[in-house]
Protein backbone atom coordinates (compact mmCIF):
# COMPACT_ATOMS: atom_id res chain seq x y z
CA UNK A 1 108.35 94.12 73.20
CA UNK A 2 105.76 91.57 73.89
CA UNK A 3 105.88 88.08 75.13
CA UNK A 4 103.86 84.99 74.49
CA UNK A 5 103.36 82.21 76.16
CA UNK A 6 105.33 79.18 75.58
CA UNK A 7 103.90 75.42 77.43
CA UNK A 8 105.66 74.98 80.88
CA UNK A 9 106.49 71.96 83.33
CA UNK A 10 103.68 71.65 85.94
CA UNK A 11 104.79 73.23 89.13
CA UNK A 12 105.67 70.92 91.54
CA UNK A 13 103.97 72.70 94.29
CA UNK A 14 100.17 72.48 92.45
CA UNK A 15 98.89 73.76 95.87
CA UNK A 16 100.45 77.55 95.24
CA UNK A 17 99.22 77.70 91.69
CA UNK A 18 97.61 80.63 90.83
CA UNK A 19 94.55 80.68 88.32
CA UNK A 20 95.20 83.01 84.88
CA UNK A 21 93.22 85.90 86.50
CA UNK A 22 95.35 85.71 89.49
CA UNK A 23 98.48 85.30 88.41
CA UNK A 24 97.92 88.49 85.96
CA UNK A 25 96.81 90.63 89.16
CA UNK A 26 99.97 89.67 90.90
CA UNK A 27 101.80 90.54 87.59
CA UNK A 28 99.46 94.06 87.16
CA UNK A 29 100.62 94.58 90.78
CA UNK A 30 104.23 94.30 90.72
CA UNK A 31 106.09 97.47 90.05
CA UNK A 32 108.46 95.72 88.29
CA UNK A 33 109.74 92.35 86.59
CA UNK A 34 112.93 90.79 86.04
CA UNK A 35 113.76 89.77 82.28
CA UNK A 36 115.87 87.36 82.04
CA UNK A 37 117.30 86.46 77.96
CA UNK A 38 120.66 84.75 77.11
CA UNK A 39 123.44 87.30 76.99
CA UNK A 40 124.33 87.98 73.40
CA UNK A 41 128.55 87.50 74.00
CA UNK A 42 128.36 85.06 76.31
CA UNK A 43 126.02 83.07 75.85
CA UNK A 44 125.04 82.81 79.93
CA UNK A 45 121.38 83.87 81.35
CA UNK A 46 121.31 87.71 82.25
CA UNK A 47 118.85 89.09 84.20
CA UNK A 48 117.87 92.83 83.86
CA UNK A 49 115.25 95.00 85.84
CA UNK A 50 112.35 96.44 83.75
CA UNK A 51 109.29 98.37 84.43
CA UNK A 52 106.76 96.19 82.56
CA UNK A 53 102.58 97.13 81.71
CA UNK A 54 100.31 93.74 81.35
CA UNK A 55 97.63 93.94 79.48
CA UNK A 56 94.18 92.60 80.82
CA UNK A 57 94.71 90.17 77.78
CA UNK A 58 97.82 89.06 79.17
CA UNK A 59 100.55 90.80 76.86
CA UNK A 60 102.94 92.57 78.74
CA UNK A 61 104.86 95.51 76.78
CA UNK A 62 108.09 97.45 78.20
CA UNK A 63 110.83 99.87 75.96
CA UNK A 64 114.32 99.59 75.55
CA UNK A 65 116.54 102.34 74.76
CA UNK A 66 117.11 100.87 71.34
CA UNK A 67 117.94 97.53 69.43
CA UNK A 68 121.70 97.67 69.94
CA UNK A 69 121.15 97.43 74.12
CA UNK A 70 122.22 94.58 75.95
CA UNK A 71 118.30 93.59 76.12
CA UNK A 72 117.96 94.11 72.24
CA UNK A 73 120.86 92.50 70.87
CA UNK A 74 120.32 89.41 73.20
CA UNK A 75 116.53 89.08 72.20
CA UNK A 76 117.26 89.68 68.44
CA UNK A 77 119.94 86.27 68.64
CA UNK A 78 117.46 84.27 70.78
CA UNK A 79 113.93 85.77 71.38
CA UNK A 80 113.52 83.16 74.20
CA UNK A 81 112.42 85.06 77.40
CA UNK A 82 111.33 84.76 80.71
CA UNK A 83 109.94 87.49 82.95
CA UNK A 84 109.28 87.10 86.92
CA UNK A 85 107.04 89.45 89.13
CA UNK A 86 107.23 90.04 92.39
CA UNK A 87 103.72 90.96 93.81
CA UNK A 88 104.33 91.21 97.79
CA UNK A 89 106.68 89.31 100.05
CA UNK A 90 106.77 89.44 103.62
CA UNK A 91 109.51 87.81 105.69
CA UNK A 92 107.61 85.55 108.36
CA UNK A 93 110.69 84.87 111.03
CA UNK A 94 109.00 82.52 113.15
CA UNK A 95 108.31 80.43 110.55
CA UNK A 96 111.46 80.72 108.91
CA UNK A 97 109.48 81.39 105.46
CA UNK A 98 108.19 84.31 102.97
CA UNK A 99 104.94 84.41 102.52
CA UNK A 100 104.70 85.59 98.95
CA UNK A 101 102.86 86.19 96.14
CA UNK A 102 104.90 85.82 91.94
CA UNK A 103 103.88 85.10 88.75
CA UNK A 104 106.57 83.86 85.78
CA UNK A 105 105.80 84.18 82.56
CA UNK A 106 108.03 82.39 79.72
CA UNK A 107 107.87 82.87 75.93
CA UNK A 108 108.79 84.51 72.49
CA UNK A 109 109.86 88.52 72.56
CA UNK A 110 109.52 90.52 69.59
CA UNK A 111 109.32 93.84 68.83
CA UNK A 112 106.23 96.02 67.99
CA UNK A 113 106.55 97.67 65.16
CA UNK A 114 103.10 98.74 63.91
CA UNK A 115 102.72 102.16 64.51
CA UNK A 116 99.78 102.15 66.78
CA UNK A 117 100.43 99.71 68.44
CA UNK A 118 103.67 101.00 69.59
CA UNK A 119 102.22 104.45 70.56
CA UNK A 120 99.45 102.55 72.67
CA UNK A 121 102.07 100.55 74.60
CA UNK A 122 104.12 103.62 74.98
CA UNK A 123 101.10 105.33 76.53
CA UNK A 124 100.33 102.44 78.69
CA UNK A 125 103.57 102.51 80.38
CA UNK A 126 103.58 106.89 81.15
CA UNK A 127 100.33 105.98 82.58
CA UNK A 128 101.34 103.45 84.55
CA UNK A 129 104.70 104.80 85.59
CA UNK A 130 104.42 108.76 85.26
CA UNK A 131 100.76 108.94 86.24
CA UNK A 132 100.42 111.22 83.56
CA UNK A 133 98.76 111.08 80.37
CA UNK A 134 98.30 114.62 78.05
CA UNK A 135 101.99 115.94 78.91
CA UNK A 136 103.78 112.16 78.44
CA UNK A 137 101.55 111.81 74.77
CA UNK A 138 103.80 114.53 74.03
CA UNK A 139 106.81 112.49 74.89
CA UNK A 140 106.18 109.46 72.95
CA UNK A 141 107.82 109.83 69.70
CA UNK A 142 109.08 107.83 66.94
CA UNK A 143 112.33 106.89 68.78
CA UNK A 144 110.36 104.67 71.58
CA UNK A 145 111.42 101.40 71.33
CA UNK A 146 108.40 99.27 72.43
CA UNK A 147 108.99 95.69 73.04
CA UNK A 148 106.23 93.10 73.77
């Protein structure tokens, strides 16, 4: 699936606002991202966990296990996403803060189906999250749902 970027409010803190290049790193850092899409029954904001790869052009691809998930269905009805990144936090007691460093992205999700460009995002994310690359080739097959 990939997402693109939709116009947002300023943030109202201007002073913690992160340049494009930074705000990527922090993204390319994070392990992981929440998604969050309207539920597809209810109709309420769900947040899921997902293990995301950002591109250095700024397109950030993860897989689902198919269209008829929770992720997919809700998506397909309203392609409307955000996705939030977690770089670092560290709790700072005496101050009664986090000093932290996040990047939110908001936009349209749809899903990849050229070919190619599936296989490439599928291979992007065993590199990123298997460390592997030969052996998890092997693994990504026609059944690889890649979203974007």
């Amino acid at each position: 699936m990939t997402i693109s970027a939709q116009p947002q409010r300023p943030m109202r803190r201007r002073d913690r606002e992160l340049p494009r290049e930074e705000a990527l790193r922090a993204a390319r850092a994070a392990g992981h991202a929440v998604l969050s899409f309207i539920h597809p029954d209810t109709g309420v904001p769900q947040g899921v966990p997902i293990s995301p790869v950002v591109t250095p052009e700024g397109i950030v691809y993860w897989h689902s296990t198919n269209e008829a998930s929770l992720k997919g269905e809700g998506l397909k009805q309203d392609p409307r996403a955000s996705l939030t990144f977690i770089a670092y936090a560290e709790d700072l007691p005496e101050e009664y803060t986090v000093d932290y460093a996040s990047t939110v992205m908001t936009g349209r999700t749809h899903i990849v189906t050229d070919p190619q460009e599936r296989r490439q995002a599928m291979l992007e994310i065993c590199r990123r999250y298997a460390g592997a690359e030969r052996s998890e080739e092997r693994r990504v097959g026609k059944e690889c749902n890649a979203w974007c």
